[in-house]
Amino acid sequence: MEKQTGARPGAYARRRAHFALAFFAVLAVGLFAWNPENLYLWIKALHIIAVISWMAGLFYMPRLFIYHTDAEPGSEQSETFKVMESRLLKIIMNPAMMLTWIFGLYLAWSVYGFQGGWLHAKIGLVVLLTAVHMFFSRAVSDFAADRNRRSARYWRFMNEAPTLLMILIVILVVVKPF
């Protein structure tokens, strides 16, 4: 039975991720070339797919950190968590964050002309969400080098940050309170 933490499964995961990114790029370019009447809805759908993927990673990463803090540095369990964290970040979270920004900024510009207090507040919260992403990215590097200095309790607390930001962002987008 082949381990999933080896170089071969990692290369396979990278190929799948590159294929998915290429598919999204071809789909986006194809949509702009086709320019259907409902282009806005297509871009909105791609934006939502990217957001869901990004949020899934932002929800899961701190859970990995919680379990990783209990693993002895250098142990097989710790090394497995390192692979899981790295792949989650590089193969899912980073591309999903970039696509979220690309499609979201396109929608903000083409549909709303960057107008509206709710939109400015939403973009500000997405900047904060990106800061959380970057913080988690730095933590992946720290765990990879066996330099984590934070407790499982801390990571449980940090697990709530993406949730709170997501709730506020969704309320702003749906309700548009100002």
Tab-separated table of C-alpha atoms in Angstrom, residues 24 43-57 92-93 95-104:
chain	number	residue	atom	x	y	z
A	24	PHE	CA	-10.896	27.572	-14.307
A	43	ILE	CA	-18.587	34.961	-12.951
A	44	LYS	CA	-20.658	35.071	-9.780
A	45	ALA	CA	-20.911	31.249	-9.814
A	46	LEU	CA	-17.135	30.908	-10.263
A	47	HIS	CA	-16.616	33.432	-7.454
A	48	ILE	CA	-18.866	31.439	-5.114
A	49	ILE	CA	-17.086	28.171	-5.977
A	50	ALA	CA	-13.729	29.794	-5.228
A	51	VAL	CA	-15.027	31.269	-1.950
A	52	ILE	CA	-16.382	27.892	-0.807
A	53	SER	CA	-13.041	26.230	-1.569
A	54	TRP	CA	-11.076	28.958	0.212
A	55	MET	CA	-13.346	28.891	3.265
A	56	ALA	CA	-13.131	25.084	3.485
A	57	GLY	CA	-9.353	25.422	3.723
A	92	ILE	CA	-6.394	24.370	-2.349
A	93	MET	CA	-6.196	27.536	-0.284
A	95	PRO	CA	-5.398	29.081	-5.682
A	96	ALA	CA	-8.898	29.470	-4.205
A	97	MET	CA	-7.931	32.753	-2.539
A	98	MET	CA	-6.493	34.110	-5.783
A	99	LEU	CA	-9.577	33.112	-7.791
A	100	THR	CA	-11.842	34.598	-5.116
A	101	TRP	CA	-10.027	37.926	-5.415
A	102	ILE	CA	-9.946	37.895	-9.227
A	103	PHE	CA	-13.627	37.084	-9.698
A	104	GLY	CA	-14.695	39.242	-6.747
